[in-house]
Coordinates of C-alpha atoms in Angstrom, one line a residue:
Chain A
X1 CA 40.8 38.6 23.6
X2 CA 43.0 37.5 26.5
X3 CA 41.3 34.1 26.9
X4 CA 42.4 32.5 23.6
X5 CA 45.9 33.7 24.4
X6 CA 45.9 32.0 27.7
X7 CA 44.6 28.8 26.0
X8 CA 47.4 29.1 23.5
X9 CA 49.9 29.5 26.4
X10 CA 48.7 26.3 27.9
X11 CA 49.2 24.5 24.6
X12 CA 52.7 25.7 24.3
X13 CA 54.4 22.7 26.1
X14 CA 52.6 20.4 23.8
X15 CA 54.1 22.1 20.8
X16 CA 57.6 22.2 22.4
X17 CA 57.4 18.5 23.4
X18 CA 56.6 17.3 19.9
X19 CA 59.7 16.1 18.1
X20 CA 59.6 15.6 14.4
X21 CA 56.6 13.7 13.1
X22 CA 57.3 10.2 12.0
X23 CA 55.2 8.1 9.7
X24 CA 54.9 4.4 10.5
X25 CA 53.2 1.8 8.5
X26 CA 51.8 0.2 11.6
X27 CA 51.1 1.4 15.1
X28 CA 53.0 -1.4 16.8
X29 CA 56.2 -0.1 15.2
X30 CA 55.3 3.4 16.3
X31 CA 54.9 2.2 19.9
X32 CA 58.2 0.3 19.8
X33 CA 59.9 3.4 18.4
X34 CA 58.5 5.7 21.0
X35 CA 59.4 3.3 23.8
X36 CA 62.9 2.9 22.5
X37 CA 63.7 6.6 22.2
X38 CA 62.4 7.2 25.6
X39 CA 64.7 4.5 27.1
X40 CA 67.8 5.5 25.2
X41 CA 70.1 8.2 26.5
X42 CA 71.4 11.1 24.5
X43 CA 75.1 11.5 24.6
X44 CA 75.1 15.3 24.2
X45 CA 72.6 16.3 26.9
X46 CA 73.3 13.4 29.2
X47 CA 70.3 13.8 31.4
X48 CA 67.9 13.5 28.6
X49 CA 66.6 10.6 26.6
X50 CA 66.8 10.6 22.8
X51 CA 63.1 11.5 22.8
X52 CA 63.6 14.6 25.0
X53 CA 66.8 15.9 23.5
X54 CA 67.0 18.8 21.1
X55 CA 70.6 18.0 20.2
X56 CA 71.5 17.5 16.6
X57 CA 73.0 14.1 17.3
X58 CA 69.9 13.0 19.1
X59 CA 67.9 13.8 16.0
X60 CA 70.3 11.8 13.9
X61 CA 70.1 8.9 16.3
X62 CA 66.3 9.0 16.3
X63 CA 66.6 8.8 12.5
X64 CA 68.7 5.7 12.8
X65 CA 66.3 4.1 15.3
X66 CA 63.4 5.0 13.1
X67 CA 65.0 3.4 10.0
X68 CA 65.7 0.2 11.9
X69 CA 62.2 -0.1 13.4
X70 CA 60.4 1.0 10.2
X71 CA 62.4 -1.5 8.1
X72 CA 61.0 -4.2 10.4
X73 CA 64.1 -5.1 12.4
X74 CA 63.9 -5.8 16.1
X75 CA 64.3 -3.5 19.1
X76 CA 67.4 -5.5 20.1
X77 CA 68.9 -4.6 16.8
X78 CA 68.3 -0.9 17.3
X79 CA 69.8 -1.2 20.8
X80 CA 72.8 -3.1 19.5
X81 CA 73.3 -0.4 16.8
X82 CA 73.7 2.2 19.5
X83 CA 75.6 0.2 22.1
X84 CA 78.1 -1.0 19.4
X85 CA 78.9 2.7 18.7
X86 CA 78.4 4.4 22.0
X87 CA 78.6 1.7 24.6
X88 CA 76.3 0.8 27.4
X89 CA 76.2 4.4 28.4
X90 CA 73.2 5.0 26.0
X91 CA 71.1 2.6 28.1
X92 CA 69.3 4.0 31.0
X93 CA 68.8 0.5 32.2
X94 CA 72.4 -0.9 32.4
X95 CA 72.8 -4.6 31.6
X96 CA 73.8 -7.1 34.3
X97 CA 77.5 -7.6 33.8
X98 CA 80.5 -8.2 36.1
X99 CA 81.2 -4.5 36.2
X100 CA 77.6 -3.6 37.0
X101 CA 77.2 -6.3 39.7
X102 CA 77.6 -3.8 42.5
X103 CA 75.2 -1.4 40.9
X104 CA 72.5 -4.1 40.7
X105 CA 73.3 -5.9 43.9
X106 CA 74.1 -2.7 45.9
X107 CA 70.5 -1.9 47.0
X108 CA 70.0 -5.5 48.1
X109 CA 73.2 -5.4 50.0
X110 CA 72.3 -2.2 51.8
X111 CA 68.8 -3.6 52.6
X112 CA 70.3 -6.8 54.0
X113 CA 72.9 -4.9 56.2
X114 CA 70.0 -2.7 57.4
X115 CA 68.0 -5.7 58.4
X116 CA 71.0 -7.2 60.2
X117 CA 71.6 -3.9 62.0
X118 CA 68.0 -3.5 63.2
X119 CA 67.9 -7.2 64.2
X120 CA 71.0 -6.8 66.3
X121 CA 69.6 -3.6 67.9
X122 CA 66.3 -5.2 68.8
X123 CA 68.0 -8.3 70.2
X124 CA 70.4 -6.2 72.3
X125 CA 67.6 -4.0 73.7
X126 CA 65.3 -6.8 74.7
X127 CA 68.2 -8.7 76.4
X128 CA 69.2 -5.5 78.2
X129 CA 65.7 -5.0 79.5
X130 CA 65.5 -8.5 80.9
X131 CA 68.9 -8.2 82.7
X132 CA 68.2 -4.9 84.3
X133 CA 65.3 -6.1 86.5
X134 CA 66.3 -7.3 90.0
X135 CA 64.3 -10.1 91.7
X136 CA 62.4 -7.5 93.7
X137 CA 61.5 -5.4 90.6
X138 CA 60.5 -8.5 88.8
X139 CA 57.9 -9.3 91.5
X140 CA 56.7 -5.7 91.5
X141 CA 56.2 -5.9 87.8
X142 CA 54.2 -9.1 88.1
X143 CA 52.0 -7.5 90.8
X144 CA 51.4 -4.4 88.6
X145 CA 50.4 -6.6 85.7
X146 CA 48.0 -8.6 87.8
X147 CA 46.5 -5.4 89.1
X148 CA 46.0 -4.0 85.6
X149 CA 44.3 -7.2 84.4
X150 CA 42.3 -7.6 87.6
Chain B
X1 CA 81.5 4.9 70.6
X2 CA 77.9 4.7 69.5
X3 CA 78.6 7.1 66.6
X4 CA 81.3 4.9 65.2
X5 CA 79.1 3.1 62.6
X6 CA 77.3 6.2 61.3
X7 CA 80.6 8.0 61.1
X8 CA 82.1 5.1 59.1
X9 CA 79.2 5.1 56.7
X10 CA 79.5 8.9 56.4
X11 CA 83.2 8.7 55.6
X12 CA 82.6 6.0 53.0
X13 CA 80.0 8.2 51.4
X14 CA 82.4 11.2 51.4
X15 CA 85.1 9.1 49.7
X16 CA 82.7 7.9 47.0
X17 CA 81.4 11.5 46.4
X18 CA 85.0 12.8 46.3
X19 CA 85.9 10.3 43.6
X20 CA 82.8 11.2 41.7
X21 CA 83.7 14.9 41.7
X22 CA 87.1 14.1 40.0
X23 CA 85.5 12.2 37.2
X24 CA 84.4 13.8 34.0
X25 CA 80.8 12.8 33.1
X26 CA 81.3 13.9 29.5
X27 CA 83.9 11.3 29.0
X28 CA 82.1 8.2 27.8
X29 CA 84.3 5.1 27.4
X30 CA 84.4 4.3 23.7
X31 CA 83.5 0.7 22.8
X32 CA 85.8 1.0 19.8
X33 CA 89.1 0.8 21.7
X34 CA 90.9 -2.4 20.5
X35 CA 88.3 -2.9 17.7
X36 CA 88.8 -2.5 14.0
X37 CA 88.1 1.0 12.7
X38 CA 84.7 1.2 11.0
X39 CA 85.1 1.3 7.2
X40 CA 84.0 4.2 5.1
X41 CA 84.5 5.8 1.7
X42 CA 83.9 9.5 1.7
X43 CA 84.6 12.1 -0.9
X44 CA 87.5 14.3 0.1
X45 CA 86.7 17.8 1.2
X46 CA 89.2 19.5 -1.1
X47 CA 88.4 17.4 -4.2
X48 CA 85.1 15.5 -4.3
X49 CA 86.3 13.2 -7.1
X50 CA 88.8 11.7 -4.7
X51 CA 87.8 9.2 -2.0
X52 CA 89.1 8.9 1.5
X53 CA 89.1 5.3 2.7
X54 CA 90.8 4.2 5.9
X55 CA 91.4 0.7 4.4
X56 CA 94.0 2.3 2.1
X57 CA 95.8 3.6 5.1
X58 CA 96.5 0.1 6.4
X59 CA 100.1 -0.6 7.3
X60 CA 100.6 2.9 8.8
X61 CA 99.7 4.4 12.1
X62 CA 97.4 7.4 11.5
X63 CA 95.3 9.9 13.4
X64 CA 91.7 10.7 12.4
X65 CA 90.5 14.1 13.7
X66 CA 86.8 14.8 13.6
X67 CA 86.2 18.5 13.1
X68 CA 83.7 21.0 11.7
X69 CA 83.8 24.7 10.9
X70 CA 80.8 25.3 13.3
X71 CA 82.7 23.7 16.1
X72 CA 84.1 26.3 18.5
X73 CA 86.4 23.9 20.4
X74 CA 88.0 22.9 17.1
X75 CA 89.4 26.4 16.8
X76 CA 90.9 25.9 20.2
X77 CA 92.7 22.7 19.3
X78 CA 93.7 23.8 15.8
X79 CA 97.1 25.2 16.7
X80 CA 98.0 21.8 18.3
X81 CA 97.1 20.0 15.1
X82 CA 99.0 22.5 12.9
X83 CA 102.0 22.0 15.2
X84 CA 101.7 18.2 15.0
X85 CA 101.4 18.3 11.2
X86 CA 104.6 20.4 11.0
X87 CA 106.5 17.9 13.0
X88 CA 105.8 15.1 10.5
X89 CA 105.5 12.3 13.0
X90 CA 102.2 10.8 12.0
X91 CA 99.8 11.4 9.2
X92 CA 96.8 13.3 10.3
X93 CA 93.5 12.8 8.5
X94 CA 90.3 14.8 9.0
X95 CA 86.7 13.8 9.2
X96 CA 84.7 16.9 8.4
X97 CA 81.5 16.2 10.3
X98 CA 78.1 17.6 9.4
X99 CA 79.5 20.7 7.7
X100 CA 79.1 22.6 4.5
X101 CA 81.8 22.2 1.9
X102 CA 82.4 25.9 1.3
X103 CA 82.5 26.8 5.0
X104 CA 84.8 24.0 5.8
X105 CA 87.2 24.9 2.9
X106 CA 87.1 28.5 3.9
X107 CA 87.9 27.5 7.5
X108 CA 91.0 25.6 6.5
X109 CA 92.1 28.5 4.2
X110 CA 91.8 30.9 7.1
X111 CA 93.3 28.9 9.9
X112 CA 95.6 26.5 8.1
X113 CA 95.2 22.9 6.9
X114 CA 97.0 20.3 9.0
X115 CA 95.3 17.4 7.3
X116 CA 96.7 15.1 4.6
X117 CA 93.1 14.9 3.5
X118 CA 89.7 15.3 5.1
X119 CA 86.7 13.1 4.4
X120 CA 83.5 15.1 3.8
X121 CA 80.8 13.6 6.0
X122 CA 77.8 15.8 5.3
X123 CA 75.1 13.8 6.9
X124 CA 77.2 12.6 9.8
X125 CA 76.6 8.9 9.1
X126 CA 80.2 8.0 9.2
X127 CA 80.5 10.0 12.4
X128 CA 77.8 8.0 14.0
X129 CA 79.5 4.8 12.8
X130 CA 82.6 5.9 14.6
X131 CA 80.7 6.7 17.8
X132 CA 81.2 10.5 17.5
X133 CA 79.2 12.5 19.9
X134 CA 81.3 15.6 20.8
X135 CA 83.3 17.3 18.2
X136 CA 86.3 17.5 18.2
X137 CA 87.4 13.9 18.6
X138 CA 90.7 12.3 17.7
X139 CA 91.3 8.6 17.1
X140 CA 94.6 6.8 17.0
X141 CA 94.5 3.9 14.5
X142 CA 97.3 1.4 14.4
X143 CA 98.9 -0.4 11.4
X144 CA 96.3 -3.2 11.5
X145 CA 93.5 -0.6 11.3
X146 CA 92.6 -1.1 14.9
X147 CA 91.5 1.9 17.0
X148 CA 93.9 2.3 20.0
X149 CA 92.9 5.5 21.6
X150 CA 90.2 8.1 21.4
X151 CA 90.3 11.7 22.6
X152 CA 86.9 13.3 23.1
X153 CA 87.1 17.1 23.2
X154 CA 90.0 19.4 22.1
X155 CA 93.6 18.1 22.1
X156 CA 95.9 20.1 24.3
X157 CA 99.7 20.2 24.0
X158 CA 99.8 18.2 27.3
X159 CA 97.5 15.4 26.0
X160 CA 99.5 15.3 22.8
X161 CA 102.9 15.0 24.5
X162 CA 101.9 12.8 27.4
X163 CA 99.3 10.4 25.9
X164 CA 99.2 10.5 22.1
X165 CA 102.8 10.8 21.1
X166 CA 104.1 8.0 23.4
X167 CA 101.4 5.7 22.2
X168 CA 102.0 6.6 18.5
X169 CA 105.8 6.0 18.9
X170 CA 105.1 2.7 20.6
X171 CA 102.7 1.6 17.8
X172 CA 105.1 2.7 15.1
X173 CA 107.9 0.9 16.7
X174 CA 106.1 -2.4 17.1
X175 CA 106.7 -4.8 14.2
X176 CA 103.7 -5.7 12.1

């Protein structure tokens, strides 16, 4: 008795995850639709995509995206439909514009400054090590090296 | 001395985070500011034989307030709208968003009707065309039919006095 119940319990997330069923006349359209709604952001629950969101508006916007894709228009058109009305905010992948330059370039900038920083550190340390040795110490070091190799 | 760089980085981070805390993530900049208001022709809420069309309002500055009887925050801003309507400064139109006609009419009877007229947008299509995502929302449209301002969320007396009314006066004063 308990076993089927447990099985049902495991199936629960599948049921909950399924948004409304959509009929497409070809599977390529379905794939495009599903990719799109996974990439577009819901404005009500802002941490969820259109696909994930249970909000009423998300459902309406899925309807709009569905209509556009099912009628054979392009993905760009669906994206334009949403950005015309809600701005770039609906895109999880923001476009490269003058205002998003820092956003896109930032990681590269941080990486570069990190490399410069480490480079400087390494250079300083190695030069410090060389200066610190006196003539006598230098000779001792050479001797030790020879002993080790010998 | 050797902690100067990490400290500087830390301080910059703190400044950025502090700025982030003061911003409201619910407030999404509307792409409509400075653009012509999307057209629509909707049956009026009170009388479905009449149509509300913003094109017919051209030549006047007007407000469009998106509301619904199911919207809790709309109750909160309603006194502000009633007060505004009483002062007769600017015509206020309503967009009754994804509502039921009877509930919406009852709501206006109960709490008062500040609108010259309300368009009845049952399926929310017009709302989507206006980029509505959080009812209530209020748009300021100028004489040319261009959206000049959008308030997402309930209007407060402060926002009305400090932002909307100065803008409306300025728009009404400017020659067409």
